[in-house]
Tab-separated table of C-alpha atoms (C1' of nucleotides) in Angstrom:
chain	number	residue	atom	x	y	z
A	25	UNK	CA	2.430	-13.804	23.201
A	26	UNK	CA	6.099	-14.919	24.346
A	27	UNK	CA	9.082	-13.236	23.125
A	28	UNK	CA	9.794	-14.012	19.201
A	29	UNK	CA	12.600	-14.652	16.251
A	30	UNK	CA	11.753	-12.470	13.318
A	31	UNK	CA	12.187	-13.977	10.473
A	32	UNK	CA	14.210	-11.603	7.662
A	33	UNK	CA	10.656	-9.401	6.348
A	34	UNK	CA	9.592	-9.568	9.772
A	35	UNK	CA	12.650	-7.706	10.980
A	36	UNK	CA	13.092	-5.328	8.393
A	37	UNK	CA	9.232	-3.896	8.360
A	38	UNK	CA	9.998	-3.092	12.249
A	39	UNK	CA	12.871	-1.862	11.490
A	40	UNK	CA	11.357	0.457	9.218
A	41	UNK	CA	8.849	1.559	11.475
A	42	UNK	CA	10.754	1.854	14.315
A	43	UNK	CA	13.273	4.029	12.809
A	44	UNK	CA	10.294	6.858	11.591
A	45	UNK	CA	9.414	9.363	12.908
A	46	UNK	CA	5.449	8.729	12.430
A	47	UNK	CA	3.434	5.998	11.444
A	48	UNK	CA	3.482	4.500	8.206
A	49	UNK	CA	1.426	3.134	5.176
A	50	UNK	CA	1.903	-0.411	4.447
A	51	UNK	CA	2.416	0.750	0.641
A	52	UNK	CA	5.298	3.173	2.292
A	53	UNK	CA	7.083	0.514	3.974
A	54	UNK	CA	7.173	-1.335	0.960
A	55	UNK	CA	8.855	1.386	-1.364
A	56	UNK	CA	11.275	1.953	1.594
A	57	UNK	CA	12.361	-1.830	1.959
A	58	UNK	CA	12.356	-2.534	-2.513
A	59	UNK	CA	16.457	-2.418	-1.959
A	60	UNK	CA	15.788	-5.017	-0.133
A	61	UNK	CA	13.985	-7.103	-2.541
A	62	UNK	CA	10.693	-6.660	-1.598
A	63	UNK	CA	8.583	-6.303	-4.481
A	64	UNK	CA	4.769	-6.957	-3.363
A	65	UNK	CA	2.433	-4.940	-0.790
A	66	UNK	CA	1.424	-9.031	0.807
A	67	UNK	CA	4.881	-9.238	1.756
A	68	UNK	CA	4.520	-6.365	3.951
A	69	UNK	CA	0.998	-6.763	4.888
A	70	UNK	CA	2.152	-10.199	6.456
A	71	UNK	CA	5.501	-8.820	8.052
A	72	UNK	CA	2.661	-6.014	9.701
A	73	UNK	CA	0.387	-9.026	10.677
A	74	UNK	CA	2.720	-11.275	12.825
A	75	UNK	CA	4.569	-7.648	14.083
A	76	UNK	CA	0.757	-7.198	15.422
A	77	UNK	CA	0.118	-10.757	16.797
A	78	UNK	CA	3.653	-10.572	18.721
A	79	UNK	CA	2.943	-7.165	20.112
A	80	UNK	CA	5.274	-4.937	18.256
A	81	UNK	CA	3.652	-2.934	16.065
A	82	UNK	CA	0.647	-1.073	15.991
A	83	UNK	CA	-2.135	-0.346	13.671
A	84	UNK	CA	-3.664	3.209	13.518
A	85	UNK	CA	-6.849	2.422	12.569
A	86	UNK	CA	-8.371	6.123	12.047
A	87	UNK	CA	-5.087	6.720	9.339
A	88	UNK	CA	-4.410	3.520	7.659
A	89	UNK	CA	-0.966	3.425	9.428
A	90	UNK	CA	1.448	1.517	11.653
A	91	UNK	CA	3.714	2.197	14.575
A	92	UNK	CA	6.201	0.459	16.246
A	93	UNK	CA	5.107	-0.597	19.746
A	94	UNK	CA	6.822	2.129	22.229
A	95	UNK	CA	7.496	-0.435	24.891
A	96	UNK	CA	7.595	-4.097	23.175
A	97	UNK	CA	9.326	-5.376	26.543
A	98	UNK	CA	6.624	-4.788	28.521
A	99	UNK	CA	4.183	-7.284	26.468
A	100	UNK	CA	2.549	-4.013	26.882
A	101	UNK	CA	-0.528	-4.749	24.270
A	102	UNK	CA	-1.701	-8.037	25.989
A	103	UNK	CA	-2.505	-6.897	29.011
A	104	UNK	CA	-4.694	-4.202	28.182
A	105	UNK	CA	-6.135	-1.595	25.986
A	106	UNK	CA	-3.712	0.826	24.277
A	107	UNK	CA	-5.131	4.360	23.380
A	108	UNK	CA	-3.224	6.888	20.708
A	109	UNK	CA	-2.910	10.292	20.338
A	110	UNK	CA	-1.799	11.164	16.791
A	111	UNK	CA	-0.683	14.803	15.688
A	112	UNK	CA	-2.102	15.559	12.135
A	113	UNK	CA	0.434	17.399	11.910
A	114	UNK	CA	3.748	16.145	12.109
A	115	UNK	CA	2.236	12.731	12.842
A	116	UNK	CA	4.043	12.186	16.010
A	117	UNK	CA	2.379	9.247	18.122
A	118	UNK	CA	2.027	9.041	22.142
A	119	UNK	CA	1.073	5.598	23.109
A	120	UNK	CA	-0.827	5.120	26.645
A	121	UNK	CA	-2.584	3.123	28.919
A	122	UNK	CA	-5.512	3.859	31.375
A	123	UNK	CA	-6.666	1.553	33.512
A	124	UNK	CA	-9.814	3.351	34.159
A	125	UNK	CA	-10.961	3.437	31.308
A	126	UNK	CA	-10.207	0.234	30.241
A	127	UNK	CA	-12.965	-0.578	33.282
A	128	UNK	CA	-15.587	1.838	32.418
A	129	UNK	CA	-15.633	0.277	28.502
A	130	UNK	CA	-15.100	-3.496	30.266
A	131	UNK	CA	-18.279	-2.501	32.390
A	132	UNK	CA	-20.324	-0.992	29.399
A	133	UNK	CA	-19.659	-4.049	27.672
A	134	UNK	CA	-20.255	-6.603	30.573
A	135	UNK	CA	-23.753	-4.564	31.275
A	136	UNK	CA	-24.682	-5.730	27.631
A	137	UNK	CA	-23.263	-9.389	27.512
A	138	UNK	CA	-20.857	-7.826	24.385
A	139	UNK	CA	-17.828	-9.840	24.245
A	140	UNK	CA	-15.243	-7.537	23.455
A	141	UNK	CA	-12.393	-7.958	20.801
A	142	UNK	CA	-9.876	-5.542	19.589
A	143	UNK	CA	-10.410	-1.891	20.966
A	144	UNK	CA	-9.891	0.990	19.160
A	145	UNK	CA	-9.173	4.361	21.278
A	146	UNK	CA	-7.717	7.407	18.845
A	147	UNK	CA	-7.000	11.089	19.394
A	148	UNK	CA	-6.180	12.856	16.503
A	149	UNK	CA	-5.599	16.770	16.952
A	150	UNK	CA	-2.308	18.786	17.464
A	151	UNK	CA	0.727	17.819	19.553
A	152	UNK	CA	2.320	20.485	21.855
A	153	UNK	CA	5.098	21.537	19.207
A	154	UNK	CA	2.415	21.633	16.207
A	155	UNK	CA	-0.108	23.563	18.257
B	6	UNK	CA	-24.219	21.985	14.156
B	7	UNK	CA	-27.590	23.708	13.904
B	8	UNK	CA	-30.845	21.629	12.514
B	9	UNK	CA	-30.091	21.992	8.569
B	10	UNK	CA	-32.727	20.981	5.917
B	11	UNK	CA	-30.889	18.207	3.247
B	12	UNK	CA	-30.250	18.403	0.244
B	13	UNK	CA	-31.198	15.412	-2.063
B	14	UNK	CA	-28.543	13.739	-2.017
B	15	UNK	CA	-28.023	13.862	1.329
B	16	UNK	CA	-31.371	12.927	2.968
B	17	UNK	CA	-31.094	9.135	0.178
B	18	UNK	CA	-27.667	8.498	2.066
B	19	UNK	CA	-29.152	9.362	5.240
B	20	UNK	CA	-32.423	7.122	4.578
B	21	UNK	CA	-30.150	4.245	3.051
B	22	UNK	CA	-28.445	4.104	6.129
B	23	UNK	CA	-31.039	4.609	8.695
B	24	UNK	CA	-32.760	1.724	6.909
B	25	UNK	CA	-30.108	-0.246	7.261
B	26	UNK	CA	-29.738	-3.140	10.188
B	27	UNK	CA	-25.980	-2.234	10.206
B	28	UNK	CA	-23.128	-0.249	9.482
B	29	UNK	CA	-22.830	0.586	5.626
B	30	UNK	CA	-19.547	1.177	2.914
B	31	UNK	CA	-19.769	3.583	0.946
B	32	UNK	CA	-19.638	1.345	-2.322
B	33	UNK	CA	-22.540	-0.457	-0.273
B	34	UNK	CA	-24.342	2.807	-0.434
B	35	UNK	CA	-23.460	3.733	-3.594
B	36	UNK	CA	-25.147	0.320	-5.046
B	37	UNK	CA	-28.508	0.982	-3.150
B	38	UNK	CA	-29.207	4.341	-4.499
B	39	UNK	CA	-28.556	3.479	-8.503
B	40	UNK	CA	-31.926	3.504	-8.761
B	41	UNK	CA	-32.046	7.019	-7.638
B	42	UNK	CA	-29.453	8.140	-9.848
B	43	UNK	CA	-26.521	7.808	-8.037
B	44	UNK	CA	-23.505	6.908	-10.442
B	45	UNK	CA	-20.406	8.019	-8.605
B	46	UNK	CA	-18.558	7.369	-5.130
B	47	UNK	CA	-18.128	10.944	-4.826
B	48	UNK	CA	-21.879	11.501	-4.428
B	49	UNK	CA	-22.180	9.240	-1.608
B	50	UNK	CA	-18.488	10.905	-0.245
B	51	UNK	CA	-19.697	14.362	-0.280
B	52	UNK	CA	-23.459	13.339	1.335
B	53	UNK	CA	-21.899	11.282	4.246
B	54	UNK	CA	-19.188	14.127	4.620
B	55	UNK	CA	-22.224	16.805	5.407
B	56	UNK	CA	-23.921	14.810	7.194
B	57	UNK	CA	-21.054	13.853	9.633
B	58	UNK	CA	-20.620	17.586	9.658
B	59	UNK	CA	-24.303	17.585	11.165
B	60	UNK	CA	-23.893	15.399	13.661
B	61	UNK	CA	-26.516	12.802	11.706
B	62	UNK	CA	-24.072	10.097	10.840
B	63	UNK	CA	-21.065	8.135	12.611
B	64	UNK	CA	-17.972	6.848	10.519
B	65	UNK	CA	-16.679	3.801	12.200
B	66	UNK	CA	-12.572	3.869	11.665
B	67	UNK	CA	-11.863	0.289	12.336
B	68	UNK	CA	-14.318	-1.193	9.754
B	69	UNK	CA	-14.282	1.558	6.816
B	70	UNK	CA	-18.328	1.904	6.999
B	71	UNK	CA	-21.223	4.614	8.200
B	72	UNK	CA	-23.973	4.447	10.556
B	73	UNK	CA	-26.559	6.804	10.662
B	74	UNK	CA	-26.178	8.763	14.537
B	75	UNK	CA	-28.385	6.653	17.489
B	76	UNK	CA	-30.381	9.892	18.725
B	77	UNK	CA	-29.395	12.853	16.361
B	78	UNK	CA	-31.712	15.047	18.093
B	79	UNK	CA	-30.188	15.340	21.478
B	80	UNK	CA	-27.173	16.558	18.923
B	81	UNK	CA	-25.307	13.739	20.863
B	82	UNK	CA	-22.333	14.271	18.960
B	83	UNK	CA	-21.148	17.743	19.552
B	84	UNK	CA	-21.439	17.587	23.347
B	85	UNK	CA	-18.806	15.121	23.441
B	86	UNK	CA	-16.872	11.574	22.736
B	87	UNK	CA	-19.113	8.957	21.159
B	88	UNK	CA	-17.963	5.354	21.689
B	89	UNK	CA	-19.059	2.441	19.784
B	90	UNK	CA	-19.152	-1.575	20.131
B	91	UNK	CA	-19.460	-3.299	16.717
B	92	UNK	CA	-20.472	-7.171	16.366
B	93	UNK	CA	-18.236	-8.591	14.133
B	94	UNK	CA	-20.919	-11.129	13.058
B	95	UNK	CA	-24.227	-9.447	13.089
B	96	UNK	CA	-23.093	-5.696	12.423
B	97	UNK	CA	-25.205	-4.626	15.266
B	98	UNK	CA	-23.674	-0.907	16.404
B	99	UNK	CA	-24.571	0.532	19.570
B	100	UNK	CA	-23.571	3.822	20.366
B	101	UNK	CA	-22.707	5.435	23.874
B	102	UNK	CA	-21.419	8.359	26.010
B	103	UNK	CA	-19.156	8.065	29.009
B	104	UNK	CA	-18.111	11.141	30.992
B	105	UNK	CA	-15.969	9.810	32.671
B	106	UNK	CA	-13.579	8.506	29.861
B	107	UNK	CA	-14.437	11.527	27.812
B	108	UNK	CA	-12.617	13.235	31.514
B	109	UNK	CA	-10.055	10.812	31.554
B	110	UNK	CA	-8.724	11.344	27.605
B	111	UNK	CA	-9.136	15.318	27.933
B	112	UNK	CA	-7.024	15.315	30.878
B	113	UNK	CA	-4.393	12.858	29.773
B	114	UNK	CA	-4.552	15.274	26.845
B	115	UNK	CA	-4.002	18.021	28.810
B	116	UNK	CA	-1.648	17.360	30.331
B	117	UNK	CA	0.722	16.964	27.296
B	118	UNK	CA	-0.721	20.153	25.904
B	119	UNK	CA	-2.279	18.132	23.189
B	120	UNK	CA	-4.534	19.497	21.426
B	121	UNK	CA	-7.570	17.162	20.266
B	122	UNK	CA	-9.637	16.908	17.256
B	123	UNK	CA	-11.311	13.749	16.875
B	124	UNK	CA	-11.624	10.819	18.833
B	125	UNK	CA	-12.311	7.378	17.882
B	126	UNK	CA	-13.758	4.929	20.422
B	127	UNK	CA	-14.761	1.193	18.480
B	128	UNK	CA	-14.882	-1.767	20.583
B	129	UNK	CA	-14.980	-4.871	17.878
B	130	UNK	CA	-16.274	-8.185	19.276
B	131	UNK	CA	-19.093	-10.138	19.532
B	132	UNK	CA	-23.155	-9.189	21.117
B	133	UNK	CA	-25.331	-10.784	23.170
B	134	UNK	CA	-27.121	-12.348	20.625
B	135	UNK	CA	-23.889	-13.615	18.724
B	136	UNK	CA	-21.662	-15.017	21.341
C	6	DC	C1'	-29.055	40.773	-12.529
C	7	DA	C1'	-24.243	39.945	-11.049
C	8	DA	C1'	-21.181	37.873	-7.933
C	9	DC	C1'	-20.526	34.321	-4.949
C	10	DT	C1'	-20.961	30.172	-2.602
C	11	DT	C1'	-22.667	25.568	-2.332
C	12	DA	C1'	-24.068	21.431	-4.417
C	13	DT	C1'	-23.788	18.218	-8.316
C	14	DG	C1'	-22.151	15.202	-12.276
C	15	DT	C1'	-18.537	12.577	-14.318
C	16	DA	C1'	-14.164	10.509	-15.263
C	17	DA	C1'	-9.950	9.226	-13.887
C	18	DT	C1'	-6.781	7.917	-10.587
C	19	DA	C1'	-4.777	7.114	-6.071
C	20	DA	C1'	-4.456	4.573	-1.821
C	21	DC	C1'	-5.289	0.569	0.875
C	22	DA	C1'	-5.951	-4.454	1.238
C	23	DT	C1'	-6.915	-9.367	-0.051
C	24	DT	C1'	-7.329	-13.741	-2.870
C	25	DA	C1'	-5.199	-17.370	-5.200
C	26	DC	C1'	-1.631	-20.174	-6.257
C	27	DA	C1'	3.154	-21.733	-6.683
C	28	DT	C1'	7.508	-22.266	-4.256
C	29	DT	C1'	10.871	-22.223	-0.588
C	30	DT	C1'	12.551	-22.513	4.050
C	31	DA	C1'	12.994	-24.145	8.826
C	32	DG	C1'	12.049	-27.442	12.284
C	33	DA	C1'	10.603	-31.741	13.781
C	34	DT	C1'	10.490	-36.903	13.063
C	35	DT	C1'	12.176	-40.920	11.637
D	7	DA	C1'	20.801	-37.714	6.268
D	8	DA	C1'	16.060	-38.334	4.276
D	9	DT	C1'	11.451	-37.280	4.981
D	10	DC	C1'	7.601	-34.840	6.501
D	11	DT	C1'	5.209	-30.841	7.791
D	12	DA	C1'	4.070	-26.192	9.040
D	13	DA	C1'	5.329	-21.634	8.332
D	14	DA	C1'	6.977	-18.232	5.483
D	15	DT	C1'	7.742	-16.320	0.943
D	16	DG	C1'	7.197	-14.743	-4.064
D	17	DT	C1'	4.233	-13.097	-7.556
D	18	DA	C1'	0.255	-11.698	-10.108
D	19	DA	C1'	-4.135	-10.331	-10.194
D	20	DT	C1'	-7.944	-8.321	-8.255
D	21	DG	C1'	-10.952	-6.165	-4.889
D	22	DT	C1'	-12.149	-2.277	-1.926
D	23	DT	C1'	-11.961	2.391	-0.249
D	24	DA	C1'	-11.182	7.291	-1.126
D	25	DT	C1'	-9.617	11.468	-3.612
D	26	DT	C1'	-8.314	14.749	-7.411
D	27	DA	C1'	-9.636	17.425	-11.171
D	28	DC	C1'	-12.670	19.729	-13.815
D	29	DA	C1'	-17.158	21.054	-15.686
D	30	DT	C1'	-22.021	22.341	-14.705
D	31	DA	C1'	-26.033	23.748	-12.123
D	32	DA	C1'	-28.554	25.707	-8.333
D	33	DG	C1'	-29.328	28.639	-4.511
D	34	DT	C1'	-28.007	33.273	-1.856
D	35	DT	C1'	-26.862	37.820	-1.279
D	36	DG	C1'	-25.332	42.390	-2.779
DNA sequence: CAACTTATGTAATAACATTACATTTAGATT
DNA sequence: AATCTAAATGTAATGTTATTACATAAGTTG
């Protein structure tokens, strides 16, 4: 996915997400961005879409949330899997990348003939300041 | 999570899903087990909520559904990560263990004194069969 | 039995997401 | 510029998933 003009929706969802603090709800973005005329939880839903097919935003699967990619330059999300770990407490999100494991599940599913999609990989527990 | 007998309730969501040839919704669940009474969400809620609690069935994040646990007696599920591949057009779940990741997360964990709960491992795609 | 905990029943509501359809905008083509 | 087309948008309605609140019943332990 090559670099990308948002259009206006597009640009103010990631906006929104990128200046939280943790992930949010579709149905959160939305009352954030009504001063700016949105109205309806589709326009949102297909900002979040496109955000996700260009690499720049994140969906937590295990919350019903979204993040802001933490390093869009890097096309970081095509070349790989991206794993999450997600404090339930104050909902901060750290954002990584193994390359080791990304064999060992490419192996598992090779062994089988599964022809992987999207991968999922979610820690949820208690950052260092929440411990 | 010691052996535990059921309670009703518990062992029809537990036979609906072991029954079933894939992953189940709860509303799914719900609408098999009318006949035995069953009238509210909540019923199912609370029966798949104990039985995740022993160990006997698997909530898969990414598609919002239950599977009852591959090999509940080896209590598979306390002893570590469980990791999951989904077909997207048959439903077929298998279920697996890898040490290695299981190392790799803990110690990326770790190392930013995060403390973790639970992880989620889903690989979405496609099986043998349905390539 | 009394006190307590666990499980259950039921209704209502909250939270998350999609379908359907009409309209507008932005780019490409002529 | 006028036309065509694909993408994006607006809006309403609905579908799906999950929880809150409160009342009742059943099992456990002193």
């Amino acid at each position: 996915m090559t670099a990308q003009q948002l259009t206006r929706n597009q640009a103010l969802v990631l906006d929104a997400l990128s200046a939280a603090e943790a992930p949010l709800s579709a149905y959160t973005i939305l009352d954030k961005l009504r001063g700016d005329g949105f109205r309806a939880p589709l326009q949102v839903y297909r900002a979040l879409e496109k955000l996700q097919d260009f690499g720049l935003v994140h969906r937590l699967e295990s919350i019903n949330a979204f993040v802001a990619c933490a390093h869009p330059d890097e096309d970081c999300c095509s070349h790989g899997l991206t794993a999450f770990t997600i404090c339930e407490s104050c909902g901060k999100v750290t954002e990584f990348h193994d390359h080791m494991i990304e064999e060992r599940l490419a192996a598992f599913a090779s062994d089988r003939n599964f022809r992987p999609g999207k991968t999922t990989i979610e820690i949820r527990g208690h950052c260092a300041g929440c411990a």
